Coordinates of N, CA, C and O in Angstrom, one line a residue:
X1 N 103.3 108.4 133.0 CA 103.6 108.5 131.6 C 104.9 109.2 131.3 O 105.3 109.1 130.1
X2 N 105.7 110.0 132.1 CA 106.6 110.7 132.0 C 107.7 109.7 131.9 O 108.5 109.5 130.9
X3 N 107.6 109.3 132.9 CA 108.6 108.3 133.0 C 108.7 107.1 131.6 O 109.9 106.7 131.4
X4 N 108.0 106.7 131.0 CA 107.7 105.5 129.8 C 107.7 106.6 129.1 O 108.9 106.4 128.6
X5 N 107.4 107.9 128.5 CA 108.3 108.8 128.0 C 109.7 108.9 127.7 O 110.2 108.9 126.6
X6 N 110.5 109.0 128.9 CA 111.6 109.5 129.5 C 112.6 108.1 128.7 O 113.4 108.2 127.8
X7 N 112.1 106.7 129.3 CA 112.6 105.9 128.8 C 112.5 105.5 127.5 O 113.0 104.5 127.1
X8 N 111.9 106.0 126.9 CA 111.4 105.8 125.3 C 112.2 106.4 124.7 O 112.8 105.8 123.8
X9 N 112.4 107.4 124.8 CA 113.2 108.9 124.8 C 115.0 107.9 124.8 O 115.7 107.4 123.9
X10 N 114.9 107.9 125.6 CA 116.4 107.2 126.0 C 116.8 105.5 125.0 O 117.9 105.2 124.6
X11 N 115.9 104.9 125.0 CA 115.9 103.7 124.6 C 115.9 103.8 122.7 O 116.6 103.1 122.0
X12 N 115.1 104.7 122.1 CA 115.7 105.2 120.8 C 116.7 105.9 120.8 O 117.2 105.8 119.7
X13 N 117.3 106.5 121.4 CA 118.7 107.3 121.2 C 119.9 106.3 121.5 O 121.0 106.6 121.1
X14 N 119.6 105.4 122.0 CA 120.7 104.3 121.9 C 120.5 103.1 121.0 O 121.2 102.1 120.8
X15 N 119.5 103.6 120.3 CA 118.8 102.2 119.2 C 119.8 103.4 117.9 O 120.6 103.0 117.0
X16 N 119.6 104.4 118.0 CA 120.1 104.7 117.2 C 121.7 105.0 117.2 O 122.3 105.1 116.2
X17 N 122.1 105.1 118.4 CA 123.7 105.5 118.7 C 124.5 104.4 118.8 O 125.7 104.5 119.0
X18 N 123.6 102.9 118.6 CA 124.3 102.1 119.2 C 123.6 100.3 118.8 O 123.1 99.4 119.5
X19 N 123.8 100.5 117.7 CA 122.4 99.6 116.6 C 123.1 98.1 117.1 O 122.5 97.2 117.6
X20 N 124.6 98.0 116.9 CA 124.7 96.4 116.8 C 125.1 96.0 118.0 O 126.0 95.1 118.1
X21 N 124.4 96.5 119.3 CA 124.8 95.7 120.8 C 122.6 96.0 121.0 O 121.8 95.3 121.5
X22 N 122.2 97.1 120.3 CA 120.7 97.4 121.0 C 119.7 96.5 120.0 O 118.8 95.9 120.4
X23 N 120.0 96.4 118.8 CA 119.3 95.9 118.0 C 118.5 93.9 118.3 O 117.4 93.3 118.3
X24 N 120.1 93.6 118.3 CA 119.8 92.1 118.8 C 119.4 91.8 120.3 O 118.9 90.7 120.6
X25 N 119.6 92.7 121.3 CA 119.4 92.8 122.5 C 117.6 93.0 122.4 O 116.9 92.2 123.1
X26 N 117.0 94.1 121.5 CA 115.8 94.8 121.6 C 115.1 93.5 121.0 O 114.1 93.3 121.6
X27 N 115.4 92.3 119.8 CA 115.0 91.6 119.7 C 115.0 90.1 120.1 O 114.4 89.2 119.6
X28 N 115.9 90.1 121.1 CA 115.9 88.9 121.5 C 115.0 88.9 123.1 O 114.6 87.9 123.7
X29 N 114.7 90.5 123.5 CA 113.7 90.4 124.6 C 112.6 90.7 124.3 O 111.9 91.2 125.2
X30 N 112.2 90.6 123.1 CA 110.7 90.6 122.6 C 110.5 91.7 122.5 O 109.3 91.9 122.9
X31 N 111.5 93.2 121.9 CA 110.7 94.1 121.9 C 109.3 94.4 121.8 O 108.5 94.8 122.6
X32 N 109.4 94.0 120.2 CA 108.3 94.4 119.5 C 107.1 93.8 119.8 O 106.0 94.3 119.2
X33 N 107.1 92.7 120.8 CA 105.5 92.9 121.7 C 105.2 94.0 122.8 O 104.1 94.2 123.4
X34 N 106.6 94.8 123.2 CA 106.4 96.2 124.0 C 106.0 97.2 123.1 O 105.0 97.8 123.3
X35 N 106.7 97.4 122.1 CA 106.3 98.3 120.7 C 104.5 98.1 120.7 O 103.7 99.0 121.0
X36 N 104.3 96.8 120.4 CA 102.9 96.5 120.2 C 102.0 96.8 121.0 O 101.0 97.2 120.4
X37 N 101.8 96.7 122.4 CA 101.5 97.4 124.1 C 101.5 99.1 123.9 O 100.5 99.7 124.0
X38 N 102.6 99.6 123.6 CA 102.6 100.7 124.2 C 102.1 101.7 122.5 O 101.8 102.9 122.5
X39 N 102.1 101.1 121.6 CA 101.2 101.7 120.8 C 99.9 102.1 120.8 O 99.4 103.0 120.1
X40 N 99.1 101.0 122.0 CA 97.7 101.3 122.1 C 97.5 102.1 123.7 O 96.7 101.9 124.5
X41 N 98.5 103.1 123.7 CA 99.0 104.5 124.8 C 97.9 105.5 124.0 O 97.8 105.6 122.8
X42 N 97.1 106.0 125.0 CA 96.5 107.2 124.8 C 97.2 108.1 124.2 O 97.1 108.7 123.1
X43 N 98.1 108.1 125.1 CA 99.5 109.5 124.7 C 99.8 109.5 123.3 O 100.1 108.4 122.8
X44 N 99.9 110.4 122.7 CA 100.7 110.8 121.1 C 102.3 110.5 121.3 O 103.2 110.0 120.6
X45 N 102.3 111.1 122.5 CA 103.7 110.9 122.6 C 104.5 109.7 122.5 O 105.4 109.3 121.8
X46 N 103.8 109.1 123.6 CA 104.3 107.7 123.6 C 104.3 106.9 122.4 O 105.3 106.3 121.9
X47 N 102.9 107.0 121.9 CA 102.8 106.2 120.4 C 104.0 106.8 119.3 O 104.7 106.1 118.6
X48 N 104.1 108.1 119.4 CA 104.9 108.4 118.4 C 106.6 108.0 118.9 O 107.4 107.6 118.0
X49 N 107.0 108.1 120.2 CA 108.6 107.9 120.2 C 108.7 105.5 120.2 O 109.6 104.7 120.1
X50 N 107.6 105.5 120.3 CA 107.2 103.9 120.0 C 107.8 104.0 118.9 O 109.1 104.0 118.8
X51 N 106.7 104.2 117.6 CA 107.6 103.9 116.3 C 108.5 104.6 115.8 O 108.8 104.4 114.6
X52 N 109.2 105.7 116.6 CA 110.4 105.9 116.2 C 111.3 104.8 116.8 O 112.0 104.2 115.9
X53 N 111.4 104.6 117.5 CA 111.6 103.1 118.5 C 111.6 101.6 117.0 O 112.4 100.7 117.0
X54 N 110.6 101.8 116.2 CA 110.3 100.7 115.9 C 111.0 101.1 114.7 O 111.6 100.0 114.2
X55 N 111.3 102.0 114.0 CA 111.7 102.8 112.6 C 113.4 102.9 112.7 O 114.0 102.8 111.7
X56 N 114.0 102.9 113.8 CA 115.0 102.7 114.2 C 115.7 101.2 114.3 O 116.9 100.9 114.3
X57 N 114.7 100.3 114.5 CA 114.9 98.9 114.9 C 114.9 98.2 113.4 O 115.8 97.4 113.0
X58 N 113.7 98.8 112.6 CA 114.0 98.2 111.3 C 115.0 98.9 110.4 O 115.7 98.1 109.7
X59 N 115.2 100.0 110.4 CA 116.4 100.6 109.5 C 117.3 99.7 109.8 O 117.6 98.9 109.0
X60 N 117.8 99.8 111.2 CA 119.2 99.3 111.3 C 119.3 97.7 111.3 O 120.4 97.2 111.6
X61 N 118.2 96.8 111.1 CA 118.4 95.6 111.4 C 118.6 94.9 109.6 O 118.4 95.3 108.5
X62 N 119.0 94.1 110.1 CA 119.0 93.2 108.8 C 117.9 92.6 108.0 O 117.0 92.2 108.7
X63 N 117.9 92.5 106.6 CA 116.8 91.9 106.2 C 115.9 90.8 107.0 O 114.8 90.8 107.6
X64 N 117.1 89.6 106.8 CA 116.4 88.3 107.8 C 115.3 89.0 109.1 O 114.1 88.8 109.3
X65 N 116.2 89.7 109.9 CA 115.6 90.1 110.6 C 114.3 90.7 110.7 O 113.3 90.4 111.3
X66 N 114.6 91.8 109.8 CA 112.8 92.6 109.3 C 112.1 91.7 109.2 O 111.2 91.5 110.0
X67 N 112.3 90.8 108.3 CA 110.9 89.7 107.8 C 110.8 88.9 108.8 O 109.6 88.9 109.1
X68 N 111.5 88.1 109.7 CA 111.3 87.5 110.3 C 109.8 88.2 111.4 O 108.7 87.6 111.6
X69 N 110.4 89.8 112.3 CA 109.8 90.2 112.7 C 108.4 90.8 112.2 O 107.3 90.7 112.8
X70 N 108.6 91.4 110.8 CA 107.2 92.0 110.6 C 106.2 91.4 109.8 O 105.1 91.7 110.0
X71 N 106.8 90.2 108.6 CA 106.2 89.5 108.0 C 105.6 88.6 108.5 O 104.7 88.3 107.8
X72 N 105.6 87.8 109.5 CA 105.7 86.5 110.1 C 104.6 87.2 111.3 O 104.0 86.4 111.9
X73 N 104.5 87.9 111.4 CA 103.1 88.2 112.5 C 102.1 89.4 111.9 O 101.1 89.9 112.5
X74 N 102.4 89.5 110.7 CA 101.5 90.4 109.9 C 101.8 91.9 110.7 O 100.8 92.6 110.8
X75 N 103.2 92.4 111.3 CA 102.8 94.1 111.9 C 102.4 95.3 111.3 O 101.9 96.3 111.7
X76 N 102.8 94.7 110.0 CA 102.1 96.1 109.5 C 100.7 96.5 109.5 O 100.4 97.7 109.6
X77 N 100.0 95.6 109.5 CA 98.3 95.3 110.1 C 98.0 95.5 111.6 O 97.3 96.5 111.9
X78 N 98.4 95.0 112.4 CA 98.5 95.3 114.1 C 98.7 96.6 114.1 O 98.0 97.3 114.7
X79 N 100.0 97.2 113.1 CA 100.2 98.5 113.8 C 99.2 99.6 113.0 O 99.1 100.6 113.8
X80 N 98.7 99.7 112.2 CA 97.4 100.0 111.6 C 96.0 100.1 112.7 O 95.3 101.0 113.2
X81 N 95.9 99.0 112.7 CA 94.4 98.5 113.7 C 94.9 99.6 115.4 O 94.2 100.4 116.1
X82 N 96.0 99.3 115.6 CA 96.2 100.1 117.0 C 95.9 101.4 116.7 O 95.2 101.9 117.5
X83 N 96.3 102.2 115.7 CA 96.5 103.3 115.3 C 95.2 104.0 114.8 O 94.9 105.1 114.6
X84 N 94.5 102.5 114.8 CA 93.0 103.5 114.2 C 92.3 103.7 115.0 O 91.3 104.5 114.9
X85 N 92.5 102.9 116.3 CA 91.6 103.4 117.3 C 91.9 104.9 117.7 O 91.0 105.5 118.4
X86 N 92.9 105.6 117.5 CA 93.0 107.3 118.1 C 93.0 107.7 117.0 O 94.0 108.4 116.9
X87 N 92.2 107.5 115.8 CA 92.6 108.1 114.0 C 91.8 109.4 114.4 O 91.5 109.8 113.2
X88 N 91.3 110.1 115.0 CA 91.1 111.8 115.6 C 92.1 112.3 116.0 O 92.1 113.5 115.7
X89 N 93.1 111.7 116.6 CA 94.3 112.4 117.0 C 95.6 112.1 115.9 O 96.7 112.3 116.4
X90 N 95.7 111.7 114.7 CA 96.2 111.6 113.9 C 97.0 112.5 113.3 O 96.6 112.9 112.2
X91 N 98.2 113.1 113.9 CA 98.7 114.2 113.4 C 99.8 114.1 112.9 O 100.5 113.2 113.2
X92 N 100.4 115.4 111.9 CA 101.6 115.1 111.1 C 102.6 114.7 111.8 O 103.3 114.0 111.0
X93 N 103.1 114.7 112.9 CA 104.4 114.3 113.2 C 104.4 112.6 113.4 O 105.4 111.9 113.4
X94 N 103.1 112.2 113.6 CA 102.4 110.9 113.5 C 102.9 110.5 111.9 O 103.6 109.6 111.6
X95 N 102.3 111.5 111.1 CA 102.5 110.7 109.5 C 103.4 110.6 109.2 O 103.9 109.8 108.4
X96 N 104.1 111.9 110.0 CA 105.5 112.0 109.1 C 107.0 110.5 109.7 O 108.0 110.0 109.2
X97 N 105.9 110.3 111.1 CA 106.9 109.1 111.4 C 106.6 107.8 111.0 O 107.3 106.8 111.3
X98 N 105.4 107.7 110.3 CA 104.9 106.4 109.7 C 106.1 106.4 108.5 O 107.0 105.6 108.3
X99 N 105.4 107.6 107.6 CA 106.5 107.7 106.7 C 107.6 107.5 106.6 O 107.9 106.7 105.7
X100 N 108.4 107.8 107.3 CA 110.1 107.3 107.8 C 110.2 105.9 108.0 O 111.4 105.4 108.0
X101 N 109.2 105.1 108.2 CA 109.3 103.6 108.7 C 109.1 103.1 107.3 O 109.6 102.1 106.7
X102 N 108.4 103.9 106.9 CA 108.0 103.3 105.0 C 109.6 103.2 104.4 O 110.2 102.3 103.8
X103 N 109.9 104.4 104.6 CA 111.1 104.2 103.6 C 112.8 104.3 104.4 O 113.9 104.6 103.8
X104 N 112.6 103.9 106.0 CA 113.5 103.2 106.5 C 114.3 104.1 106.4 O 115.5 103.8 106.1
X105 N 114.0 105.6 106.7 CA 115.1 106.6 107.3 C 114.4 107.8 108.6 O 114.1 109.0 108.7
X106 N 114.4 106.4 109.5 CA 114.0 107.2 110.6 C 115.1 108.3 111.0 O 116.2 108.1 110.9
X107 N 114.6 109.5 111.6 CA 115.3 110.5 112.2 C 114.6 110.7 113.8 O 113.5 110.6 114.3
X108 N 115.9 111.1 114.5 CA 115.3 111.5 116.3 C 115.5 113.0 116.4 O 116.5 113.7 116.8
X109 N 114.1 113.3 116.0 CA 113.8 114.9 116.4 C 112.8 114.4 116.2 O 111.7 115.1 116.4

């Protein structure tokens, strides 16, 4: 887990330092079915630098893009349903990063 941490860790900080070489790269190798995998991680951790991962991917992407990605396979429902299975461990830095995806100003802290 440290390690899928470590790279999670690393892989948002370049999503965000570096949107128009990571963005179409993160989508043309299918991120967002790794996003979708590693959401249903025991770890908080993991789940949470996921959708910072994923909050990053939509901020910086283009419309076409978003919809293409989140409308067209219903994610906002998948990422819901994954998320309810650990809804005991549901905690603010969890909401607070849902939130940031709502209104498309993710931050890496």
């Amino acid at each position: 887990n440290e390690n899928i941490i470590d790279v999670l860790k690393l892989v948002v900080t370049l999503m965000n330092e570096h949107p128009p070489s990571m963005i179409p790269a993160f989508d043309s190798k299918l991120g967002i079915r790794t996003v979708m995998k590693l959401l249903g991680s025991e770890s908080e951790t993991i789940r949470l630098q996921t959708l910072k991962l994923l909050g990053f991917f939509l901020q910086k992407s283009t419309f076409k893009r978003k919809s293409e990605n989140m409308s067209t396979y219903n994610l906002f429902s998948l990422i819901s349903d994954k998320l309810s299975i650990y809804s005991h461990d549901f905690s603010m830095s969890l909401y607070n990063t849902l939130y940031d995806i709502l209104v498309e100003r993710t931050i890496n802290q």
